[in-house]
Amino acid sequence: MGNERPHYYGKHGTPQKYDPTFKGPIYNRGCTDVICCVFLLLAIVGYVAVGIIAWTHGDPRKVIYPTDSRGEFCGQKGTKNENKPFLFYFNIVKCASPLVLLEFQCPTPQICVEKCPDRYLTYLNARNSRDFEYYKQFCVPGFKNNKGVAEVLRDGDCPAVLIPSKPLARRCFPAIHAHKGVLMVGNETTYEDGHGSRKNITDLVEGAKKANGVLEARQLAMRIFEDYTVSWYWIIIGLVIAMVMSLLFIILLRFLAGIMVWVMIIMVILVLGYGIFHCYMEYSRLRGEAGSDVSLVDLGFQTDFRVYLHLRQTWLAFMIILSILEVIIILLLIFLRKRILIAIALIKEASRAVGYVMCSMLYPLVTFFLLCLCIAYWASTAVFLSTSNEAVYKIFDDGPCPLTAKTCNPETFSSSNESRLCPNARCQFAFYGGESGYHRALLGLQIFNAFMFFWLANFVLALGQVTLAGAFASYYWALRKPDDLPAFPLFSAFGRALRYHTGSLAFGALILAIVQIIRVILEYLDQRLKAAENRFAKYLMTCLKCCFWCLEKFIKFLNRNAYIMIAIYGTNFCTSARNAFFLLMRNIIRVAVLDKVTDFLFLLGKLLIVGSVGILAFFFFTHRIRIVQDTAPPLNYYWVPILVWTAGERWGFGKKEMFCWSSLTR
């Protein structure tokens, strides 16, 4: 020890001396970081105000029903477009951006129609033929054939061309994979009409491809949602099974920690071994089958993921991944076998602590409920904000007109002073948006909405960490267990956290929210700069994203330990963070080894239980269990409920309780 120990402690703070009179979390404490508490309350009031404003101006029906250029809904009952459920775009090329479709803002005239076009037809050919009555249904409402061809196309009264289309998400998009009379895709994309004429529309195809790509993704989401609606009761049953298995696992750890851990390790190795064997059998079974040797790169992205299971390369990739994971686990067990014994003792004591504070197993439900409220409020506000835009019409004139580019009202323009001042001018749809102060502030309101979501979500998580840390601290300093434990340690810790440390929790959550919103802005800028060829800008953006990702991870780790100090000693956030950091630095080797070994054993437990539930779900939803073969519902993707089951099992394992206890015992 000698002279090095005082210097080491002086560099990273002075450790607290043993105090036999210390009885656990301090009950006589005061409020901390009051200013941050006031800021949080003011921010919540502002957040509510933003929600009210958004709900006043927005219209979420735009998410369900498409709207035409005048903002009227297609297919909604009680409107004049009740029998016109589909939206038709005059120029699909202008809808080439995926962002346009996601925001329902395509800068081209749009009308509601009864059905999508089923033939190729130009306005010039239809004008003097018997097909003109058919063509007129795709012109603007109230169109009268009293203009020349150039004037009709210039004013946007009718589309220049009709393309055979199919409805997708209630919108008409070209059928780009059909044949004979419909769009054909090859080296040169063409259409063929009934008279044998061929038209080159490569630009149109490119726009349609991008539009269909986005809508295919949305269709995938709808199929997944349909699977949830069909299998929701089985998902609930699976989550109950997952929670019971996790609870039984933690209870067994209290009495049989050593045996359970070693059995768990062996079972994980066996489960991974079975996974490798199953992948090899599937890989061998597909040998020689037609189409099984197609590479994943050549196949590309497919919305039907079952296609990948018919490829040998898929099972080969699974087998390699599982083999690497198996080797890593075996090597870690060989080199960390001594530390595993210490970690087993730590897990055993942690299980005993959970047994005395059983309410801690239910508290994650409170956190989950509060997070659901935050997500619901954020999502609804975002939808109302994004649907607040209105159709903007501007004056267009090919000649010299002083009113060009000014806004106008298409319903009153023909009888207004503007039309008399510029006789050749026309009031035409320009874009979706708005020119009021509210519309100009929409982007800022969306950023504020995202920032408040991060702040409140981090606050909810911080409240849970402080509550659990305070409850387990009461167990840690209780000399005679359970006699010295308070009656309701979890509720006492929850009350102390809200009464005295709301400001400190808000402070820690605020720091993390600032870093997270910066990361979101960087991602947004990165998407906008993808088309740029500036390599330095791309390199700088990558470095910034990496740095802020590391900073977020560090702040999360430091905040968790600071919250434990707040729960025990009642100090403010900065003092707690400093003491926690010095405590970690004084025990850096112990923290790095024991904490990671413990996390590794927890990971093995998760892999065991998650793997078991995943295998059970796989055999059940693929109708391979003969006893209940007809019970499982038919699904588009059987992996949808499997993911929910495994995710629920992972959530139910109780990592938060274990983490708080292991952090306290450090």
XYZ file of C-alpha atoms in Angstrom:
666
model
C 0.000 0.000 0.000
C 2.710 2.497 1.047
C 2.684 5.981 -0.492
C 0.822 5.091 -3.689
C -2.588 4.631 -2.132
C -3.068 8.214 -0.803
C -1.893 9.616 -4.169
C -4.282 7.312 -6.037
C -7.202 8.336 -3.862
C -6.237 11.998 -4.051
C -6.386 11.848 -7.818
C -9.867 10.312 -7.888
C -11.321 11.695 -4.692
C -11.195 10.470 -1.108
C -13.198 7.331 -0.298
C -15.749 7.536 2.483
C -14.771 5.894 5.744
C -16.821 3.109 7.238
C -19.660 4.486 9.348
C -21.326 1.824 11.526
C -24.232 4.202 12.260
C -25.198 4.590 8.600
C -28.531 2.819 8.089
C -29.026 3.119 4.375
C -30.734 5.782 2.276
C -30.796 9.116 4.089
C -34.336 10.062 5.046
C -33.584 13.588 6.275
C -32.805 15.179 2.920
C -33.721 18.327 1.005
C -34.807 19.218 -2.512
C -32.050 19.221 -5.138
C -31.688 21.047 -8.464
C -34.881 23.044 -7.981
C -34.177 25.242 -11.028
C -34.216 22.217 -13.332
C -37.494 21.125 -11.775
C -38.999 24.535 -12.609
C -37.627 24.326 -16.163
C -39.162 20.885 -16.597
C -42.578 22.070 -15.442
C -42.430 25.084 -17.775
C -41.350 22.854 -20.655
C -44.264 20.484 -19.983
C -46.678 23.439 -20.022
C -45.180 24.555 -23.348
C -45.395 20.998 -24.654
C -49.095 20.844 -23.804
C -49.581 24.192 -25.562
C -47.846 22.855 -28.684
C -50.104 19.810 -28.599
C -53.234 21.948 -28.348
C -52.107 24.147 -31.255
C -51.249 21.081 -33.348
C -54.597 19.430 -32.572
C -56.353 22.647 -33.595
C -54.655 22.942 -36.999
C -53.917 19.304 -37.870
C -56.200 16.702 -39.332
C -55.155 13.063 -38.786
C -57.694 11.913 -41.362
C -55.037 12.752 -43.947
C -53.137 9.714 -42.710
C -56.125 7.433 -43.432
C -57.792 9.124 -46.378
C -55.822 10.650 -49.262
C -56.673 14.259 -50.077
C -56.877 16.012 -53.409
C -55.268 19.328 -54.280
C -58.094 21.239 -52.612
C -57.695 19.382 -49.337
C -60.869 17.325 -49.781
C -60.809 13.703 -48.618
C -61.240 10.781 -50.987
C -63.713 8.072 -50.059
C -64.854 9.560 -46.756
C -68.523 9.141 -45.975
C -70.647 12.270 -45.914
C -68.524 14.156 -48.484
C -68.960 14.701 -52.218
C -66.049 12.326 -52.808
C -67.700 9.476 -50.928
C -67.813 7.313 -54.075
C -64.325 8.315 -55.172
C -61.967 6.419 -52.874
C -58.780 6.617 -54.973
C -56.349 9.486 -55.503
C -55.066 10.149 -59.017
C -51.832 12.102 -59.682
C -51.603 14.169 -62.852
C -47.805 13.784 -63.052
C -46.400 10.851 -61.095
C -42.809 11.911 -61.860
C -43.106 14.705 -59.302
C -43.850 12.090 -56.642
C -40.465 10.405 -57.065
C -39.211 11.372 -53.600
C -40.138 8.872 -50.831
C -40.469 11.771 -48.398
C -43.243 13.177 -50.578
C -45.363 10.072 -50.151
C -44.736 9.734 -46.439
C -45.872 13.293 -45.854
C -48.742 13.058 -48.378
C -47.407 16.129 -50.179
C -46.842 15.583 -53.890
C -46.390 18.839 -55.897
C -48.747 17.945 -58.733
C -52.515 18.347 -59.175
C -54.427 15.498 -57.562
C -58.085 14.512 -57.826
C -60.302 11.824 -56.317
C -61.540 9.203 -58.782
C -63.879 6.207 -58.668
C -61.282 3.873 -60.153
C -57.761 4.070 -61.454
C -57.074 4.307 -65.216
C -57.054 0.945 -66.976
C -55.737 2.018 -70.400
C -53.108 4.166 -72.003
C -54.590 7.351 -73.445
C -53.308 10.828 -74.219
C -55.403 13.961 -74.002
C -54.628 14.837 -77.598
C -55.879 11.465 -78.894
C -58.901 11.335 -76.596
C -60.108 14.877 -77.327
C -61.538 13.975 -80.737
C -62.576 10.389 -80.029
C -65.287 8.481 -78.250
C -62.912 7.909 -75.299
C -63.218 11.549 -74.243
C -66.059 10.869 -71.799
C -63.874 8.284 -70.118
C -60.950 10.727 -70.086
C -62.993 13.551 -68.525
C -63.427 11.689 -65.234
C -59.706 12.209 -64.640
C -59.901 15.982 -65.167
C -60.551 18.522 -62.415
C -64.161 18.669 -61.178
C -66.324 20.963 -63.279
C -64.073 20.816 -66.317
C -65.652 22.208 -69.498
C -64.239 21.503 -72.902
C -64.084 25.124 -73.981
C -60.305 25.619 -74.164
C -57.618 24.647 -76.549
C -55.286 21.734 -75.870
C -52.397 23.972 -74.857
C -54.560 25.993 -72.439
C -56.001 22.854 -70.794
C -52.579 21.352 -70.183
C -51.122 24.688 -69.117
C -53.869 25.340 -66.565
C -53.662 21.796 -65.207
C -57.289 21.039 -65.958
C -56.525 17.548 -67.299
C -53.536 15.223 -67.233
C -51.464 15.023 -70.392
C -51.582 11.233 -70.381
C -53.390 8.373 -68.647
C -51.361 5.343 -67.629
C -52.799 1.902 -66.742
C -52.573 1.928 -62.961
C -53.385 -0.140 -59.923
C -54.567 1.135 -56.527
C -52.059 0.875 -53.716
C -52.813 2.468 -50.342
C -55.784 4.156 -52.057
C -53.501 5.827 -54.593
C -53.193 5.118 -58.307
C -49.709 4.034 -59.376
C -48.561 2.672 -62.745
C -48.610 -1.111 -63.064
C -44.950 -1.316 -64.001
C -44.714 -5.126 -64.142
C -47.655 -5.955 -66.405
C -47.705 -6.906 -70.091
C -49.604 -6.080 -73.302
C -51.219 -2.711 -73.143
C -49.735 -2.001 -69.704
C -46.326 -0.755 -68.681
C -43.352 -2.975 -69.526
C -39.937 -2.644 -67.910
C -36.838 -3.550 -69.878
C -33.830 -1.778 -71.293
C -36.266 0.900 -72.427
C -39.582 1.237 -70.627
C -42.557 1.698 -72.936
C -46.313 1.638 -73.086
C -48.376 0.225 -75.903
C -51.852 1.434 -76.666
C -54.575 -0.349 -78.542
C -53.476 1.208 -81.863
C -49.916 -0.077 -81.723
C -48.188 3.244 -80.908
C -45.330 3.108 -78.414
C -44.288 5.891 -76.031
C -41.006 6.248 -74.205
C -41.676 7.203 -70.574
C -38.496 6.230 -68.756
C -38.725 9.216 -66.392
C -42.237 8.201 -65.431
C -41.097 4.704 -64.600
C -38.316 5.939 -62.359
C -40.775 8.022 -60.391
C -43.234 5.140 -60.181
C -40.535 2.736 -59.023
C -39.534 4.987 -56.133
C -43.147 5.591 -55.216
C -43.951 1.891 -55.300
C -40.889 1.155 -53.181
C -42.183 3.348 -50.381
C -45.693 1.984 -50.644
C -44.416 -1.595 -50.624
C -42.733 -0.808 -47.316
C -46.013 0.567 -46.037
C -47.775 -2.553 -47.285
C -45.251 -4.643 -45.352
C -46.139 -2.665 -42.233
C -49.831 -3.319 -42.859
C -49.194 -7.064 -43.157
C -47.271 -7.028 -39.892
C -50.126 -5.117 -38.250
C -52.572 -7.698 -39.630
C -50.502 -10.479 -38.044
C -50.686 -8.664 -34.715
C -54.475 -8.383 -34.940
C -54.828 -12.106 -35.711
C -52.389 -13.428 -33.114
C -52.709 -10.854 -30.302
C -54.204 -13.316 -27.806
C -51.409 -15.812 -28.455
C -48.916 -13.002 -28.015
C -50.424 -12.185 -24.607
C -50.271 -15.855 -23.615
C -46.658 -16.004 -24.722
C -45.770 -12.871 -22.743
C -47.378 -14.359 -19.634
C -45.323 -17.510 -20.150
C -42.231 -15.365 -20.607
C -42.882 -13.434 -17.394
C -43.535 -16.609 -15.389
C -40.374 -18.247 -16.688
C -38.318 -15.155 -15.813
C -39.810 -15.008 -12.318
C -39.144 -18.697 -11.725
C -35.609 -18.285 -13.000
C -34.857 -15.439 -10.584
C -36.451 -17.304 -7.661
C -34.373 -20.400 -8.418
C -31.234 -18.268 -8.566
C -31.829 -17.334 -4.923
C -31.437 -20.934 -3.765
C -29.466 -22.633 -6.533
C -27.363 -19.848 -8.006
C -24.230 -21.919 -8.587
C -26.004 -24.921 -10.057
C -28.368 -22.733 -12.104
C -25.544 -20.692 -13.615
C -23.519 -23.731 -14.675
C -26.619 -25.523 -15.981
C -27.518 -22.328 -17.806
C -24.068 -22.153 -19.391
C -24.267 -25.772 -20.538
C -27.804 -25.304 -21.848
C -26.796 -22.212 -23.835
C -23.967 -24.149 -25.439
C -26.356 -26.999 -26.257
C -29.029 -24.650 -27.656
C -26.472 -22.957 -29.887
C -25.202 -26.379 -30.909
C -28.711 -27.420 -31.885
C -29.092 -24.192 -33.850
C -25.882 -24.958 -35.761
C -27.092 -28.509 -36.433
C -30.519 -27.303 -37.634
C -28.939 -24.742 -39.977
C -26.642 -27.423 -41.394
C -29.570 -29.776 -42.004
C -31.553 -27.067 -43.794
C -28.448 -26.140 -45.794
C -28.000 -29.764 -46.855
C -31.705 -30.267 -47.602
C -31.759 -27.381 -50.067
C -28.837 -28.769 -52.048
C -29.938 -29.314 -55.627
C -33.296 -27.556 -55.332
C -34.125 -25.086 -58.076
C -33.365 -21.497 -57.144
C -31.738 -22.331 -53.795
C -28.267 -21.255 -54.969
C -29.288 -17.660 -55.689
C -27.156 -15.246 -53.658
C -28.638 -12.778 -51.209
C -27.070 -9.882 -53.111
C -28.710 -10.918 -56.387
C -32.062 -11.458 -54.693
C -32.078 -8.046 -53.046
C -34.656 -6.856 -50.529
C -37.942 -8.762 -50.503
C -40.988 -7.831 -48.440
C -41.850 -11.524 -48.066
C -39.025 -12.655 -45.787
C -39.980 -16.301 -46.208
C -38.238 -16.181 -49.583
C -34.867 -16.013 -47.847
C -35.501 -19.321 -46.050
C -35.442 -21.095 -49.396
C -31.849 -20.029 -50.062
C -28.854 -22.095 -49.005
C -26.826 -18.942 -48.457
C -29.239 -17.797 -45.740
C -28.802 -20.961 -43.686
C -25.048 -20.858 -44.280
C -24.931 -17.334 -42.866
C -26.989 -18.392 -39.832
C -24.690 -21.361 -39.258
C -21.545 -19.204 -39.415
C -22.990 -16.618 -37.008
C -24.047 -19.263 -34.477
C -20.669 -21.015 -34.760
C -18.780 -17.794 -34.070
C -21.041 -17.074 -31.101
C -20.477 -20.607 -29.767
C -16.670 -20.269 -29.994
C -16.707 -16.840 -28.298
C -18.776 -18.134 -25.372
C -16.500 -21.159 -24.869
C -13.348 -18.994 -24.922
C -14.848 -16.533 -22.429
C -15.753 -19.378 -20.103
C -12.182 -20.715 -20.236
C -10.471 -17.393 -19.459
C -13.001 -16.026 -16.940
C -13.747 -19.171 -14.939
C -12.408 -17.712 -11.648
C -14.309 -14.470 -11.977
C -17.441 -16.422 -12.733
C -17.395 -17.833 -9.198
C -17.398 -14.312 -7.726
C -20.129 -13.276 -10.123
C -22.211 -16.285 -9.051
C -22.048 -15.115 -5.432
C -23.087 -11.631 -6.550
C -26.028 -13.019 -8.529
C -27.095 -15.170 -5.591
C -27.206 -12.159 -3.273
C -28.981 -10.115 -5.934
C -31.636 -12.819 -6.237
C -32.083 -12.789 -2.474
C -32.558 -9.012 -2.593
C -35.204 -9.340 -5.302
C -36.922 -11.961 -3.139
C -37.211 -9.527 -0.228
C -38.369 -6.661 -2.474
C -40.816 -8.539 -4.674
C -42.586 -5.344 -5.761
C -39.500 -4.565 -7.821
C -40.591 -7.246 -10.276
C -43.760 -5.289 -11.035
C -42.299 -1.791 -11.136
C -41.119 -2.116 -14.774
C -44.829 -2.178 -15.647
C -45.083 1.357 -14.238
C -42.132 2.467 -16.347
C -43.638 0.767 -19.383
C -46.976 2.509 -18.855
C -45.373 5.945 -18.481
C -43.231 5.375 -21.567
C -46.347 4.402 -23.503
C -47.943 7.708 -22.484
C -44.871 9.619 -23.684
C -44.797 7.746 -26.977
C -48.542 8.180 -27.544
C -48.443 11.932 -26.886
C -45.355 12.408 -29.047
C -46.764 10.332 -31.931
C -50.177 12.011 -31.898
C -48.612 15.478 -31.755
C -46.241 14.601 -34.604
C -49.153 13.357 -36.733
C -51.212 16.492 -36.095
C -48.218 18.713 -36.870
C -47.411 16.851 -40.086
C -51.024 17.091 -41.259
C -51.260 20.836 -40.612
C -50.083 21.812 -44.096
C -52.589 23.228 -46.550
C -52.723 23.391 -50.330
C -51.171 26.664 -51.519
C -52.284 28.165 -54.835
C -50.293 30.815 -56.681
C -50.870 32.993 -59.708
C -49.139 31.840 -62.892
C -48.935 33.833 -66.113
C -46.800 33.270 -69.186
C -46.766 36.982 -69.923
C -45.697 40.006 -67.872
C -47.954 40.080 -64.829
C -47.083 41.903 -61.576
C -49.104 39.380 -59.556
C -47.115 36.319 -60.628
C -46.196 33.938 -57.759
C -48.664 35.558 -55.354
C -51.134 33.373 -53.474
C -54.725 33.135 -54.656
C -58.021 31.353 -54.035
C -59.018 29.076 -56.934
C -62.723 29.284 -56.113
C -62.924 33.097 -56.303
C -60.037 33.883 -58.633
C -62.098 34.075 -61.825
C -64.229 36.899 -60.411
C -61.485 38.688 -58.502
C -59.559 41.864 -59.329
C -56.434 39.804 -59.972
C -57.999 38.034 -62.957
C -59.095 41.373 -64.429
C -55.633 42.872 -63.958
C -54.006 39.859 -65.633
C -56.551 38.288 -68.011
C -54.267 35.422 -69.022
C -53.275 34.572 -65.459
C -54.450 31.376 -63.791
C -54.711 30.329 -60.147
C -52.884 27.005 -59.996
C -51.877 24.558 -57.297
C -48.256 25.184 -56.208
C -47.379 23.111 -53.162
C -48.469 21.940 -49.722
C -47.479 24.145 -46.856
C -48.653 27.517 -45.650
C -47.441 31.071 -45.327
C -48.660 31.848 -41.818
C -46.351 32.087 -38.826
C -47.575 28.731 -37.609
C -46.715 26.992 -40.870
C -43.258 28.575 -40.972
C -42.630 27.309 -37.438
C -43.699 23.713 -38.144
C -40.154 22.384 -38.445
C -39.181 24.003 -35.150
C -42.279 22.595 -33.469
C -41.431 19.097 -34.719
C -37.903 19.436 -33.305
C -39.332 20.662 -29.983
C -41.763 17.729 -30.000
C -38.917 15.256 -30.491
C -36.778 16.977 -27.849
C -39.546 16.867 -25.243
C -40.151 13.209 -26.018
C -36.491 12.418 -25.331
C -36.509 14.524 -22.159
C -39.653 12.976 -20.708
C -38.714 9.426 -21.722
C -35.287 9.796 -20.108
C -36.943 11.274 -17.018
C -39.240 8.247 -16.735
C -36.277 5.875 -17.044
C -34.310 7.897 -14.493
C -37.242 7.776 -12.064
C -37.295 3.994 -12.357
C -33.554 3.693 -11.767
C -33.611 5.929 -8.679
C -36.651 4.116 -7.278
C -35.115 0.652 -7.668
C -31.748 1.828 -6.382
C -33.354 3.300 -3.257
C -35.337 0.118 -2.611
C -32.308 -2.156 -2.904
C -30.189 0.234 -0.848
C -32.672 -0.262 1.996
C -32.046 -4.005 1.738
C -28.268 -3.576 1.543
C -27.954 -1.648 4.820
C -30.509 -3.687 6.742
C -28.464 -5.678 9.277
C -31.325 -7.995 10.230
C -33.264 -8.978 7.170
C -36.174 -8.604 6.804
C -36.824 -7.058 10.242
C -34.842 -3.864 9.532
C -36.386 -3.383 6.116
C -39.011 -0.607 5.823
C -42.593 -1.718 5.303
C -42.730 -0.652 1.660
C -39.170 0.056 0.462
C -40.153 0.507 -3.183
C -42.945 2.995 -2.466
C -40.720 4.872 -0.007
C -37.983 5.178 -2.628
C -40.498 6.296 -5.251
C -41.876 8.990 -2.935
C -38.387 10.290 -2.061
C -37.417 10.468 -5.714
C -40.465 12.533 -6.691
C -40.539 14.732 -3.584
C -36.867 15.664 -3.333
C -35.084 14.814 -6.588
C -37.384 15.649 -9.493
C -34.984 18.451 -10.441
C -31.936 16.178 -10.357
C -33.672 13.575 -12.503
C -34.737 16.314 -14.925
C -31.135 17.591 -15.049
C -29.697 14.212 -15.972
C -32.474 13.549 -18.480
C -31.968 17.003 -20.023
C -28.268 16.404 -20.693
C -29.029 13.083 -22.339
C -31.932 14.540 -24.355
C -29.707 17.316 -25.749
C -27.196 14.748 -27.003
C -29.963 12.600 -28.491
C -31.630 15.480 -30.337
C -28.238 16.481 -31.741
C -27.850 12.929 -33.032
C -31.288 13.159 -34.682
C -30.326 16.445 -36.354
C -27.069 14.901 -37.562
C -28.984 11.984 -39.057
C -31.310 14.436 -40.795
C -28.371 16.414 -42.202
C -26.681 13.203 -43.270
C -29.762 12.217 -45.268
C -29.841 15.626 -46.916
C -26.137 15.479 -47.799
C -26.209 11.974 -49.281
C -26.495 13.348 -52.780
C -23.479 15.622 -52.274
C -20.112 14.533 -53.607
C -18.113 16.350 -50.928
C -16.027 13.627 -49.302
C -14.792 15.910 -46.527
C -18.369 16.742 -45.513
C -19.270 13.037 -45.433
C -16.157 12.245 -43.394
C -16.891 15.065 -40.941
C -20.505 13.950 -40.593
C -19.430 10.360 -39.911
C -16.977 11.509 -37.234
C -19.601 13.681 -35.545
C -22.140 10.853 -35.526
C -19.590 8.478 -34.023
C -18.508 10.976 -31.344
C -22.039 11.768 -30.240
C -22.924 8.069 -30.193
C -20.016 7.442 -27.810
C -20.971 10.495 -25.749
C -24.546 9.231 -25.389
C -23.338 5.826 -24.185
C -20.998 7.420 -21.650
C -23.675 9.785 -20.309
C -26.133 6.904 -19.928
C -23.577 4.909 -17.956
C -22.616 7.860 -15.752
C -26.250 8.854 -15.182
C -27.192 5.380 -13.950
C -24.477 5.475 -11.314
C -25.269 9.089 -10.411
C -28.900 8.139 -9.812
C -27.786 5.432 -7.389
C -25.816 8.047 -5.422
C -28.856 10.324 -5.426
C -31.040 7.514 -4.081
C -28.607 6.727 -1.250
C -27.146 10.081 -0.141
C -29.689 12.610 -1.462
C -27.084 14.874 -3.113
C -27.670 16.924 -6.254
C -26.949 15.603 -9.714
C -23.507 17.135 -10.245
C -22.208 16.014 -6.854
C -23.649 12.550 -7.315
C -22.189 12.235 -10.815
C -18.753 13.315 -9.576
C -18.804 10.913 -6.615
C -20.032 8.086 -8.819
C -17.308 8.762 -11.384
C -14.570 8.802 -8.720
C -15.978 5.626 -7.174
C -15.818 3.895 -10.536
C -12.283 5.138 -11.204
C -11.047 3.932 -7.803
C -12.430 0.479 -8.591
C -11.992 0.506 -12.340
C -10.577 -3.035 -12.603
C -13.230 -4.529 -10.353
C -15.946 -2.694 -12.255
C -14.618 -3.735 -15.643
C -14.239 -7.413 -14.727
C -17.052 -8.202 -12.289
C -19.636 -6.030 -13.963
C -18.947 -7.440 -17.406
C -18.734 -11.020 -16.164
C -22.070 -10.567 -14.407
C -23.563 -9.036 -17.530
C -22.175 -11.972 -19.492
C -23.929 -14.455 -17.200
C -27.141 -12.454 -17.463
C -26.734 -12.561 -21.228
C -26.414 -16.330 -21.109
C -29.585 -16.524 -19.030
C -31.395 -14.381 -21.562
C -30.084 -16.455 -24.440
C -31.252 -19.633 -22.723
C -34.769 -18.469 -21.924
C -35.188 -16.383 -25.091
C -33.878 -19.274 -27.188
C -36.252 -21.718 -25.505
C -39.269 -19.456 -25.979
C -38.177 -18.664 -29.538
C -37.915 -22.348 -30.464
C -41.312 -23.045 -28.882
C -42.867 -20.144 -30.771
C -41.219 -21.236 -34.036
C -42.627 -24.763 -33.850
C -46.049 -23.489 -32.747
C -46.595 -20.784 -35.377
C -45.189 -22.941 -38.187
C -47.750 -25.679 -37.305
C -45.100 -28.272 -36.466
C -46.581 -29.299 -33.101
C -49.149 -31.953 -34.001
C -51.164 -31.652 -30.796
C -51.972 -27.968 -31.449
C -51.332 -27.973 -35.186
C -54.711 -26.480 -36.058
C -54.745 -23.991 -33.198
C -52.082 -21.585 -34.444
C -53.525 -18.764 -36.592
C -52.489 -18.349 -40.248
C -49.970 -15.521 -40.547
C -48.214 -13.572 -43.270
C -44.952 -13.672 -41.318
C -44.647 -16.180 -38.492
C -41.635 -14.308 -37.084
C -43.852 -11.387 -35.967
C -45.231 -13.042 -32.781
C -41.904 -14.823 -32.266
C -40.107 -11.479 -32.004
C -42.689 -10.210 -29.518
C -42.368 -13.358 -27.405
C -38.584 -13.179 -27.309
C -38.607 -9.432 -26.661
C -41.061 -9.929 -23.806
C -38.856 -12.640 -22.367
C -35.846 -10.362 -22.547
C -37.794 -7.556 -20.816
C -39.123 -9.863 -18.127
C -35.717 -11.117 -17.052
C -35.295 -8.230 -14.625
C -32.022 -6.626 -15.664
C -32.805 -3.315 -13.969
C -33.163 -4.873 -10.539
C -29.937 -6.808 -10.975
C -28.078 -3.781 -12.263
C -29.071 -1.583 -9.347
C -27.998 -4.252 -6.887
C -24.675 -4.978 -8.604
C -23.955 -1.242 -8.776
C -24.624 -0.867 -5.058
C -22.354 -3.772 -4.118
C -19.478 -2.374 -6.143
